[in-house]
CSV table of N, CA and C in Angstrom, one decimal:
chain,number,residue,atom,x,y,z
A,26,UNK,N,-65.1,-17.6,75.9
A,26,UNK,CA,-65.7,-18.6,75.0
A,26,UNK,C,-65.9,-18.0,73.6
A,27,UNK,N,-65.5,-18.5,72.5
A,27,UNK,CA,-65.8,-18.2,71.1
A,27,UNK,C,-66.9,-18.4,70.7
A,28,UNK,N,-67.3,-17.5,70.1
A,28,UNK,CA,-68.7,-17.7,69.4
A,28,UNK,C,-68.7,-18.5,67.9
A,29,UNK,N,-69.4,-19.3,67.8
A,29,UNK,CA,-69.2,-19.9,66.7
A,29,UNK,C,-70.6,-20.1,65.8
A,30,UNK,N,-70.6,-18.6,64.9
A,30,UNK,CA,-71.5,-18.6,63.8
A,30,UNK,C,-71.9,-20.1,62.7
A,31,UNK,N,-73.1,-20.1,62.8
A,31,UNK,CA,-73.8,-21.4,61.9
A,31,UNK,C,-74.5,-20.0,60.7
A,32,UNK,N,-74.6,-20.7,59.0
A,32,UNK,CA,-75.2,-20.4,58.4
A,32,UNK,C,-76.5,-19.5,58.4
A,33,UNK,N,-77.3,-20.3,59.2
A,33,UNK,CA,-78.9,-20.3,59.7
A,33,UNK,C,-78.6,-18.6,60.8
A,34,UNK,N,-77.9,-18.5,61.4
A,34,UNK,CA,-77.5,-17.5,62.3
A,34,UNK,C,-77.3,-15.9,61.4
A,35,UNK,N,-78.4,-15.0,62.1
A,35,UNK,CA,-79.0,-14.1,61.6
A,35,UNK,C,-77.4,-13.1,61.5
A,36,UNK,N,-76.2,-13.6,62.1
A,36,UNK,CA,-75.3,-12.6,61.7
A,36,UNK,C,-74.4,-13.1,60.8
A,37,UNK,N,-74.5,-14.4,59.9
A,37,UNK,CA,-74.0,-15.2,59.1
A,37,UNK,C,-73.5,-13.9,57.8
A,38,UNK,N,-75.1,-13.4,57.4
A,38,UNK,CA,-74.3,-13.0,56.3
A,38,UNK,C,-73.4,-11.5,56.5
A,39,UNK,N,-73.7,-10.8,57.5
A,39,UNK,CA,-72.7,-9.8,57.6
A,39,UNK,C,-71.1,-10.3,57.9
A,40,UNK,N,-71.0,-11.4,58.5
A,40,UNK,CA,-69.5,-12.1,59.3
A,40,UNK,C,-68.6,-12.8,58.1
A,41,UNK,N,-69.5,-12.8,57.3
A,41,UNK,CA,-68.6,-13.6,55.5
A,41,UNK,C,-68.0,-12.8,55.2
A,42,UNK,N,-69.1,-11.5,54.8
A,42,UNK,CA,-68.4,-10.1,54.4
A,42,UNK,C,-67.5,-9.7,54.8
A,43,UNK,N,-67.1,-9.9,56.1
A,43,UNK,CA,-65.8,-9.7,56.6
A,43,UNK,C,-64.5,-10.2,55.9
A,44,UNK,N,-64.3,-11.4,56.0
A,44,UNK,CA,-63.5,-12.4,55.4
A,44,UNK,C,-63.0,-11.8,53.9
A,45,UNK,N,-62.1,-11.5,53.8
A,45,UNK,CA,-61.3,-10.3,52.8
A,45,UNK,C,-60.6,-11.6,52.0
A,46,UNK,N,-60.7,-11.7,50.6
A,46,UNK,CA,-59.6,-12.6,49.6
A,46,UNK,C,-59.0,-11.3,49.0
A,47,UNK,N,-57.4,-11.0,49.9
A,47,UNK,CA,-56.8,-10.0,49.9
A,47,UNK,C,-55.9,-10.4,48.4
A,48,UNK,N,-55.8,-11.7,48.4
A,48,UNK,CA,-54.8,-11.9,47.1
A,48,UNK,C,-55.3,-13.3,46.3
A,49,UNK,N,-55.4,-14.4,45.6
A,49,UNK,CA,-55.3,-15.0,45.0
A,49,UNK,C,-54.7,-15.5,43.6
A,50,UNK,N,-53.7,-16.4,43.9
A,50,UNK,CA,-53.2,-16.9,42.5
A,50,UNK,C,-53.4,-18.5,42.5
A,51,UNK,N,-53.4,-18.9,41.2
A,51,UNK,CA,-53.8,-19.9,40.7
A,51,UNK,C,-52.9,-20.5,39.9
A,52,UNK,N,-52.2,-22.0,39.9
A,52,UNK,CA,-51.9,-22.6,39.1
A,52,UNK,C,-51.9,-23.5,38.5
A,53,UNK,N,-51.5,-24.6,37.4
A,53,UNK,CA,-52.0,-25.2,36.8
A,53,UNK,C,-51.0,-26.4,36.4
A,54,UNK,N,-50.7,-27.4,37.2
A,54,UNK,CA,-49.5,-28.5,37.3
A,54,UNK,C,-50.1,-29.8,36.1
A,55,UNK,N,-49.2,-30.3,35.4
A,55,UNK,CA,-50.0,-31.7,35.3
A,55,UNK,C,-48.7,-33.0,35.7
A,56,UNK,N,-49.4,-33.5,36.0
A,56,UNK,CA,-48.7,-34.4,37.6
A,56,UNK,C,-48.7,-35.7,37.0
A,57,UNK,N,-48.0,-36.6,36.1
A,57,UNK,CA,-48.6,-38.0,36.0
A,57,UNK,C,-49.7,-38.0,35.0
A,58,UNK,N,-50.4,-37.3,34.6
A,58,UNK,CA,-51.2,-37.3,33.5
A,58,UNK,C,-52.4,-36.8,34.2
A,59,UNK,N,-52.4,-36.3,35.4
A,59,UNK,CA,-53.9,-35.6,35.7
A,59,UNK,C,-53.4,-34.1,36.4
A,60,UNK,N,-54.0,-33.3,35.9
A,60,UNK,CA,-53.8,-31.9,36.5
A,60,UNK,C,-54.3,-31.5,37.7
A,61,UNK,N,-53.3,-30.6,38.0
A,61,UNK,CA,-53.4,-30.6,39.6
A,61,UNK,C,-53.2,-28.9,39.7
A,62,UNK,N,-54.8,-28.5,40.3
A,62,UNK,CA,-54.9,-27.3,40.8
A,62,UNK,C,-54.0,-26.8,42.2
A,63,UNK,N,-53.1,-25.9,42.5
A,63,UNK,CA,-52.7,-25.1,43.3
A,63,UNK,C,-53.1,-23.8,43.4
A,64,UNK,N,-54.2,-23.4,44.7
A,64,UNK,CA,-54.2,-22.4,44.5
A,64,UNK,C,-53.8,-21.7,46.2
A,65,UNK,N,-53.1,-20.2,45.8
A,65,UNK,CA,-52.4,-19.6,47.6
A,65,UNK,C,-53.7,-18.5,47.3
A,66,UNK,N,-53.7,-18.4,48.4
A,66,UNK,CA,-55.3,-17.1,48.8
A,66,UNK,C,-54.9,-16.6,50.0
A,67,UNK,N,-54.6,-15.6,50.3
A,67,UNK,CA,-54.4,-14.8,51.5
A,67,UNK,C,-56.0,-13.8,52.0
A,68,UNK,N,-56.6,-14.5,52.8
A,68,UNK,CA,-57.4,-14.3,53.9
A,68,UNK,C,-57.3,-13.5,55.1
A,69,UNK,N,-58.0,-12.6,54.7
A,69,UNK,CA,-58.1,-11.8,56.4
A,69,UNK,C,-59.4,-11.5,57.0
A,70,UNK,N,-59.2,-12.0,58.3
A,70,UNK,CA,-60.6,-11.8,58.9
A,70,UNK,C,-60.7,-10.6,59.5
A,71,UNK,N,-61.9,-9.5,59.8
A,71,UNK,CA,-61.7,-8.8,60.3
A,71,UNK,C,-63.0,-8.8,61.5
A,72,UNK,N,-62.9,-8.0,62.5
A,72,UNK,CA,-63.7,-8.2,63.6
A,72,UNK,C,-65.0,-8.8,63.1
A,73,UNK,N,-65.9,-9.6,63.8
A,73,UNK,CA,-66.9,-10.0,63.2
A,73,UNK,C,-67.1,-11.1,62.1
A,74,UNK,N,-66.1,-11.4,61.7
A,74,UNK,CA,-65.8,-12.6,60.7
A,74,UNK,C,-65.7,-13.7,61.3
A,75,UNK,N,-65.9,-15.1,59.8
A,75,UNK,CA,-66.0,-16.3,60.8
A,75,UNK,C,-66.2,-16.8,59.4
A,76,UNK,N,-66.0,-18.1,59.6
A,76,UNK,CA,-66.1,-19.5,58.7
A,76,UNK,C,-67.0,-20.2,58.9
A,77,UNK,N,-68.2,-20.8,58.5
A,77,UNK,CA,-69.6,-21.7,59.2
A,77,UNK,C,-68.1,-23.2,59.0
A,78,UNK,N,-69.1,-24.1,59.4
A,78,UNK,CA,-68.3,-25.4,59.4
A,78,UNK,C,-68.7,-25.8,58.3
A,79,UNK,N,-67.3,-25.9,57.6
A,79,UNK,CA,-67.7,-26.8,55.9
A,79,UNK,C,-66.4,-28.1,56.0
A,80,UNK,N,-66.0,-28.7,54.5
A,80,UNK,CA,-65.2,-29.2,54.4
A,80,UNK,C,-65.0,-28.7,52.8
A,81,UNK,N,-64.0,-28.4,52.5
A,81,UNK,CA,-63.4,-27.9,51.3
A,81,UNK,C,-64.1,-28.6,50.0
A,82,UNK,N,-64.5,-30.2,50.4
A,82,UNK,CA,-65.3,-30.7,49.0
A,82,UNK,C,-66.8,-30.7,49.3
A,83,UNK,N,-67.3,-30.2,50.2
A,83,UNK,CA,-68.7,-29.8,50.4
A,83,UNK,C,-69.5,-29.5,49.6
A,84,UNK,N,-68.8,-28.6,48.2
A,84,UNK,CA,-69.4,-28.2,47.3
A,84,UNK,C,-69.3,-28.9,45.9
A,85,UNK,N,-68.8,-30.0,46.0
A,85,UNK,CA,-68.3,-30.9,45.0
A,85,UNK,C,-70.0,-31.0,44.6
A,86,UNK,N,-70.0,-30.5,43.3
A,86,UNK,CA,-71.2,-31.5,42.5
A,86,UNK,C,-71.9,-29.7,41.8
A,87,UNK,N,-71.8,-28.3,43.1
A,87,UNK,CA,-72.3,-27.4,42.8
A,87,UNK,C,-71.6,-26.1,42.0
A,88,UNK,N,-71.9,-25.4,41.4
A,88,UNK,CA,-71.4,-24.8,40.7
A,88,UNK,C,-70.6,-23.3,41.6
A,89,UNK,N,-69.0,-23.7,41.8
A,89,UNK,CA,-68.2,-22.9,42.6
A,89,UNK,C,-67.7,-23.4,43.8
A,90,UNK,N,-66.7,-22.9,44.2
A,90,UNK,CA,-65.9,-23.3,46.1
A,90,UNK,C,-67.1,-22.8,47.0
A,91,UNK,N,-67.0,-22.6,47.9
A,91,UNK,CA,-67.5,-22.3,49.0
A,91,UNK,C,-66.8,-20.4,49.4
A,92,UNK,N,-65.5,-20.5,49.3
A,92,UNK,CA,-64.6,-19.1,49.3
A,92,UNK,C,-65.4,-18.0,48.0
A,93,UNK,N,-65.5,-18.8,47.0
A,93,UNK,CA,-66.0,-18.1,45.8
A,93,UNK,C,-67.4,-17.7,46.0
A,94,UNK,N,-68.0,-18.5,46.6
A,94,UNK,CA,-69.9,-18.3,46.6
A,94,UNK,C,-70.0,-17.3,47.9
A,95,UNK,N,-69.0,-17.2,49.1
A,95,UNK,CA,-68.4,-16.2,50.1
A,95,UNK,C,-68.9,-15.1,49.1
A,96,UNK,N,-68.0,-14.8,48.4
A,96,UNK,CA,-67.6,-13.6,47.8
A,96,UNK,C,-68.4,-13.1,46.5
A,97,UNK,N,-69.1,-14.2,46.3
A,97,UNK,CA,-70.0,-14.2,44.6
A,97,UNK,C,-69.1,-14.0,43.5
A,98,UNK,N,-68.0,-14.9,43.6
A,98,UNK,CA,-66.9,-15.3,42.3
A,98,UNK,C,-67.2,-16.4,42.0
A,99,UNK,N,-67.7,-16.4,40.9
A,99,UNK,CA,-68.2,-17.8,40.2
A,99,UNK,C,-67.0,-18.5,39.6
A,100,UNK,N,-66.9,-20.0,39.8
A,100,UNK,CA,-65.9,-20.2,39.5
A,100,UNK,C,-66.2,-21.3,38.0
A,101,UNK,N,-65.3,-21.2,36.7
A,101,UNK,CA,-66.0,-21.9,35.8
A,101,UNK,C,-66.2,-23.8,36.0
A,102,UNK,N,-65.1,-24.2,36.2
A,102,UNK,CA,-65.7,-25.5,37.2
A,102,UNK,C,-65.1,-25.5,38.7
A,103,UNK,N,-65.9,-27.0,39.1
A,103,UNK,CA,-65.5,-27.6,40.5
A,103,UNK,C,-64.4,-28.2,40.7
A,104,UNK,N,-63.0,-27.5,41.1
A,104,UNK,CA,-62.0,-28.3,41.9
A,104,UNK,C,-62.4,-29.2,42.7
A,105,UNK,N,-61.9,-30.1,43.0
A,105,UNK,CA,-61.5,-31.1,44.2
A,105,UNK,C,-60.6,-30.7,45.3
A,106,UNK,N,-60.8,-30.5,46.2
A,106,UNK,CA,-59.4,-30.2,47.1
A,106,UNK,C,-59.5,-31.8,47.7
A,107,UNK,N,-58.3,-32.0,47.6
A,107,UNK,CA,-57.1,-33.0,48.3
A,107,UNK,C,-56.7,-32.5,49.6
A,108,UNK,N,-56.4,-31.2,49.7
A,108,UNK,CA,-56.1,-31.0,50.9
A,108,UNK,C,-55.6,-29.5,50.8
A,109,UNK,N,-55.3,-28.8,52.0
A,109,UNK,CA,-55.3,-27.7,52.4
A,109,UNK,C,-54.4,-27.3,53.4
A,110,UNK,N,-53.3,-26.5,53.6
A,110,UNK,CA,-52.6,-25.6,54.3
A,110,UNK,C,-52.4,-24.6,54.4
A,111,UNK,N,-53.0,-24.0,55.8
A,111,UNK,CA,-52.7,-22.8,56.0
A,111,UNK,C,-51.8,-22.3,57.0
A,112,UNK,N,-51.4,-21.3,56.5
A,112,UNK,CA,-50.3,-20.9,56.8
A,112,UNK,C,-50.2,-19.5,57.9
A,113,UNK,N,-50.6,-19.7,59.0
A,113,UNK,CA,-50.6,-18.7,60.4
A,113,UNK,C,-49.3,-17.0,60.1
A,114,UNK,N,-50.2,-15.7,59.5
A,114,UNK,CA,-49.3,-15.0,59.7
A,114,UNK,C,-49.4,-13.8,60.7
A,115,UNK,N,-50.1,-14.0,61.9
A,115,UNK,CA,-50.7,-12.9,62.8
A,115,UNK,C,-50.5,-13.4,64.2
A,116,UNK,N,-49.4,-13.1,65.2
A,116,UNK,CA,-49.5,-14.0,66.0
A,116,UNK,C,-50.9,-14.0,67.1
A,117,UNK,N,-51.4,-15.2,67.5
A,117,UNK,CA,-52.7,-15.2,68.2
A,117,UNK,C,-52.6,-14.2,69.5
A,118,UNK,N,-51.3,-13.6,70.1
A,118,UNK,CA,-51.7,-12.3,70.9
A,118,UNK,C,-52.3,-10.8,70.4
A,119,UNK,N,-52.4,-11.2,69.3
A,119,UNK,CA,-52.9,-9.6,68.4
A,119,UNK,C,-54.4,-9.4,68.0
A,120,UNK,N,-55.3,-11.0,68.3
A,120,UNK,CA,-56.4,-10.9,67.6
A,120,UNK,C,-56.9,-11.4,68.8
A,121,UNK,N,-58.2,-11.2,68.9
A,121,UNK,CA,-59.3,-12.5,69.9
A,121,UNK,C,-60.4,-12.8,69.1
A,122,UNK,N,-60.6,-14.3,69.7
A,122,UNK,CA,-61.8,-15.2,68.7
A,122,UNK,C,-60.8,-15.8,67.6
A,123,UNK,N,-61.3,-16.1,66.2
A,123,UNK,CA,-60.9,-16.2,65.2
A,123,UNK,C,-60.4,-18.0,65.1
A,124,UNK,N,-60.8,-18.7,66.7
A,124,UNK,CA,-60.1,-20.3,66.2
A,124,UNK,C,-60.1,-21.4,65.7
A,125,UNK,N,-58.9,-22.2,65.2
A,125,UNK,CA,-59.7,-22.9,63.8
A,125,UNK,C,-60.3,-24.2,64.9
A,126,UNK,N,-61.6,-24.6,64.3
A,126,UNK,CA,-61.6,-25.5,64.7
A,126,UNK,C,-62.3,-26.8,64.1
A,127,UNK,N,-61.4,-28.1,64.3
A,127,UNK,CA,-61.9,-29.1,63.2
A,127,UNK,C,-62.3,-30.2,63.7
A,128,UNK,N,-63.3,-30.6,63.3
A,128,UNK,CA,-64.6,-31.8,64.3
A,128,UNK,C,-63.7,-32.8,65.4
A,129,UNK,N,-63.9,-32.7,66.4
A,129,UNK,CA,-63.5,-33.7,66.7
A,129,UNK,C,-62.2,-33.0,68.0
A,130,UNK,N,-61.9,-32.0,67.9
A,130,UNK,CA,-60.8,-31.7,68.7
A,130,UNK,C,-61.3,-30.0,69.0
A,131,UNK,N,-60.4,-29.7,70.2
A,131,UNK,CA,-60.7,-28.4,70.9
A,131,UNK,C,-59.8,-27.2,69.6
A,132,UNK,N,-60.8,-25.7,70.1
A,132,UNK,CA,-60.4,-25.0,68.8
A,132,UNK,C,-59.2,-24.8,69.0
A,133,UNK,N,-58.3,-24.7,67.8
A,133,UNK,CA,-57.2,-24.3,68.2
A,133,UNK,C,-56.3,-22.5,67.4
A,134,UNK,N,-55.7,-22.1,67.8
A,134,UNK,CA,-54.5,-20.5,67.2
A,134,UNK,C,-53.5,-20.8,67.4
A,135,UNK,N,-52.8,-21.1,65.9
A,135,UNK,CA,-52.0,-21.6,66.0
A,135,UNK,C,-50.7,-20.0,66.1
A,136,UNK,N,-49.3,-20.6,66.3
A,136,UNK,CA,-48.8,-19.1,66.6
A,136,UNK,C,-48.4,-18.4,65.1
A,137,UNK,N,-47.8,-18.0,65.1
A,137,UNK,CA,-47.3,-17.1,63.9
A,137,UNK,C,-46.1,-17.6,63.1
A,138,UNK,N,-46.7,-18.1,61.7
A,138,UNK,CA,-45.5,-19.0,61.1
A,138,UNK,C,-45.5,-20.8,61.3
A,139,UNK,N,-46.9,-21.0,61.8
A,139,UNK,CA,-47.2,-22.5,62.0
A,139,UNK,C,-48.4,-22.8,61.2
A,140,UNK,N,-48.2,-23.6,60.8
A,140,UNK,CA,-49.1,-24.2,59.1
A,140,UNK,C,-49.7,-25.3,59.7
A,141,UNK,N,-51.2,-25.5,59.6
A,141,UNK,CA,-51.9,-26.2,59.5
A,141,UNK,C,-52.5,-27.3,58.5
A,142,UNK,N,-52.5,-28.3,57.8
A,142,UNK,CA,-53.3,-29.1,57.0
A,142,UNK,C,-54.1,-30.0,57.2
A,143,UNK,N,-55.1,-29.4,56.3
A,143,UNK,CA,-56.2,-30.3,56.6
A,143,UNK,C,-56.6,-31.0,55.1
A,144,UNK,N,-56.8,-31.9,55.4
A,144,UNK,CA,-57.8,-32.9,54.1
A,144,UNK,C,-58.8,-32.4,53.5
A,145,UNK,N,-59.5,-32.4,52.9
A,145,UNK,CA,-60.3,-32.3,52.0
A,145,UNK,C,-61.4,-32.3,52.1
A,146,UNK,N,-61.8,-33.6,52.4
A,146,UNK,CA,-63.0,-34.2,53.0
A,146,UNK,C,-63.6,-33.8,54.8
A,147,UNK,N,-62.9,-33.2,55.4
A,147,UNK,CA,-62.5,-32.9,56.7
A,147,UNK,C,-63.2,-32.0,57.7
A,148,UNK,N,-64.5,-31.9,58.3
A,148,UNK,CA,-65.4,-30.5,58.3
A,148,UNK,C,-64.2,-30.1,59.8
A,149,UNK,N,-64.6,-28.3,59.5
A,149,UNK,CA,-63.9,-27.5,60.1
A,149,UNK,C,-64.8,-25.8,60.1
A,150,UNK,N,-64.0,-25.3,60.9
A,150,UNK,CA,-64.8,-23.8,60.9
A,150,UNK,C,-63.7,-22.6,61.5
A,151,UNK,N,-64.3,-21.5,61.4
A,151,UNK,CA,-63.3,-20.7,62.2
A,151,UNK,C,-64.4,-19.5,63.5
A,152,UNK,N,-64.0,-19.9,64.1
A,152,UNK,CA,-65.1,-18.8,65.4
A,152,UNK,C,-64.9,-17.3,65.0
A,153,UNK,N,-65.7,-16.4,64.9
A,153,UNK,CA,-65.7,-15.0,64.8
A,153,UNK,C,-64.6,-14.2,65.5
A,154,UNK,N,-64.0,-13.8,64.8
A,154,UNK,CA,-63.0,-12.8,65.1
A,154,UNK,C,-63.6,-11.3,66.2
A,155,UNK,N,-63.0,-11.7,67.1
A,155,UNK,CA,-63.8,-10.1,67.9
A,155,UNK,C,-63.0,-9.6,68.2
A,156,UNK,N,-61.3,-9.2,68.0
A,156,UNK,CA,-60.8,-8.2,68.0
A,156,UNK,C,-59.2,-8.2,67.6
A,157,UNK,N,-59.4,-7.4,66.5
A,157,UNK,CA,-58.0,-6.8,65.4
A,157,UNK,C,-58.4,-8.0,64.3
A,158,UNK,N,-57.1,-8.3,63.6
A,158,UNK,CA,-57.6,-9.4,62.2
A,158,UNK,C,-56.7,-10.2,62.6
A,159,UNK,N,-56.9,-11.3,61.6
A,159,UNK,CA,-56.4,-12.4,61.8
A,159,UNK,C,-56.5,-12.5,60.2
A,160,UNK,N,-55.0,-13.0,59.6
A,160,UNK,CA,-54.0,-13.0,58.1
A,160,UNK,C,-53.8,-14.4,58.2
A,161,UNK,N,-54.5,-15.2,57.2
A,161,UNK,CA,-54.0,-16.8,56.7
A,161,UNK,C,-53.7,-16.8,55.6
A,162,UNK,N,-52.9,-17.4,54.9
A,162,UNK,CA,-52.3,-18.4,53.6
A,162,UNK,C,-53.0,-19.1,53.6
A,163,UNK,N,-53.9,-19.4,52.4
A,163,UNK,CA,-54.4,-20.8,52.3
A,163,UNK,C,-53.9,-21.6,51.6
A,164,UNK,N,-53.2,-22.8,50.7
A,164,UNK,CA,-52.5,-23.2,50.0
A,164,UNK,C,-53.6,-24.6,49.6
A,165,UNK,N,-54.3,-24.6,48.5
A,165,UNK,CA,-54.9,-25.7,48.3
A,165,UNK,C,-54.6,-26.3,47.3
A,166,UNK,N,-54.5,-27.6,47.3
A,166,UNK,CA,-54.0,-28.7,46.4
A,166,UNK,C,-55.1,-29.4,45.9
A,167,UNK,N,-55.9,-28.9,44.5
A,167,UNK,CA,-57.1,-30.1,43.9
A,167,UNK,C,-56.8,-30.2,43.0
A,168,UNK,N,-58.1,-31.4,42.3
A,168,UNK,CA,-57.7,-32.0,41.2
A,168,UNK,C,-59.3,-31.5,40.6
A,169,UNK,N,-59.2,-31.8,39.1
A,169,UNK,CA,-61.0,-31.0,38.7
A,169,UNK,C,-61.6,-31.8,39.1
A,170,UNK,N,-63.0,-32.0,39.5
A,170,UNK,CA,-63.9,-32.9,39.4
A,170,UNK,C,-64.3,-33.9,38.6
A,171,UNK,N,-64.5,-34.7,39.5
A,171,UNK,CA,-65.2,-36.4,38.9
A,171,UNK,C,-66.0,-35.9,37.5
A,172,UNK,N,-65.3,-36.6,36.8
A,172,UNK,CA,-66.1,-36.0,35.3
A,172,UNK,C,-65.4,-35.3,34.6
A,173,UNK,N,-64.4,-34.4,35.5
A,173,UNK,CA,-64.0,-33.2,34.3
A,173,UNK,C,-62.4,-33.5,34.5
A,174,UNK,N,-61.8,-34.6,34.8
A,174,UNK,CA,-60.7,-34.5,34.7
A,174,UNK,C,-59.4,-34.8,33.4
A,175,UNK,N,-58.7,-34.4,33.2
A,175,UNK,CA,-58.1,-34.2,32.1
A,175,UNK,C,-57.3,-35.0,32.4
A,176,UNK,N,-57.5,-36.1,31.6
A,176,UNK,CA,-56.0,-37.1,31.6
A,176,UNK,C,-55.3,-37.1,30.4
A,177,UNK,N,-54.5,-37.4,30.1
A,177,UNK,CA,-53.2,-37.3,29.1
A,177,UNK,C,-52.5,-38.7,28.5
């Protein structure tokens, strides 16, 4: 059975810590006359790590992502995520725990080189990793926030 860390849960803030932003790049498209954030972030969980259940625009309104307030990277505004794919590089026989799971369906690990997307709006979480790491791509597609969008 996976354990699946909540906020409120006294091992919350040691299990974030875990969660490594091994790499991040950022880009900057303009699509039709509204710009469109791409950003890839390579994630690694290591034993003890875990994701509480959010949805990527959870934080819409507050100052930063959710990944960035993880880590205390302030970010100067609020993206929008549209949506989200990640991208499985660890096959699920090398790690235990670690599965994604998103409201409504049993958790799932996916295998190695199988990409996931999820929406935006969409709560999800990941169960605590209890043994070796588990390596994701994250690939998110937003737009800036209601209010701050730059049209052309």
């Amino acid at each position: 059975m996976e354990r699946r860390l909540k906020p409120d849960d006294p091992a919350w803030p040691a299990a974030k810590r875990l969660v490594t932003t091994v790499g991040q790049q950022r880009y900057d498209l303009d699509a039709t006359g509204v710009t469109i954030e791409i950003t890839m972030t390579l994630l690694q969980y290591a034993p003890g790590a875990a994701m509480p259940r959010h949805s990527d625009n959870q934080h819409e309104g507050r100052r930063g992502s959710l990944l960035a307030a993880a880590f205390g990277q302030p970010q100067p505004r609020i993206p929008r995520t549209l949506f989200a794919c990640c991208f499985y590089l660890t096959d699920p026989s090398q790690y235990d725990g670690g599965g994604l799971v998103i409201d409504g369906y049993a958790p799932m690990r996916p295998e190695l080189g199988e990409a996931v997307f999820i929406r935006g709006d969409v709560p999800h979480s990941v169960s605590e990793v209890t043994r070796d790491r588990r390596h994701v791509v994250k690939v998110a597609v937003m737009t800036p926030a209601i209010g701050h969008a730059t049209a052309r």
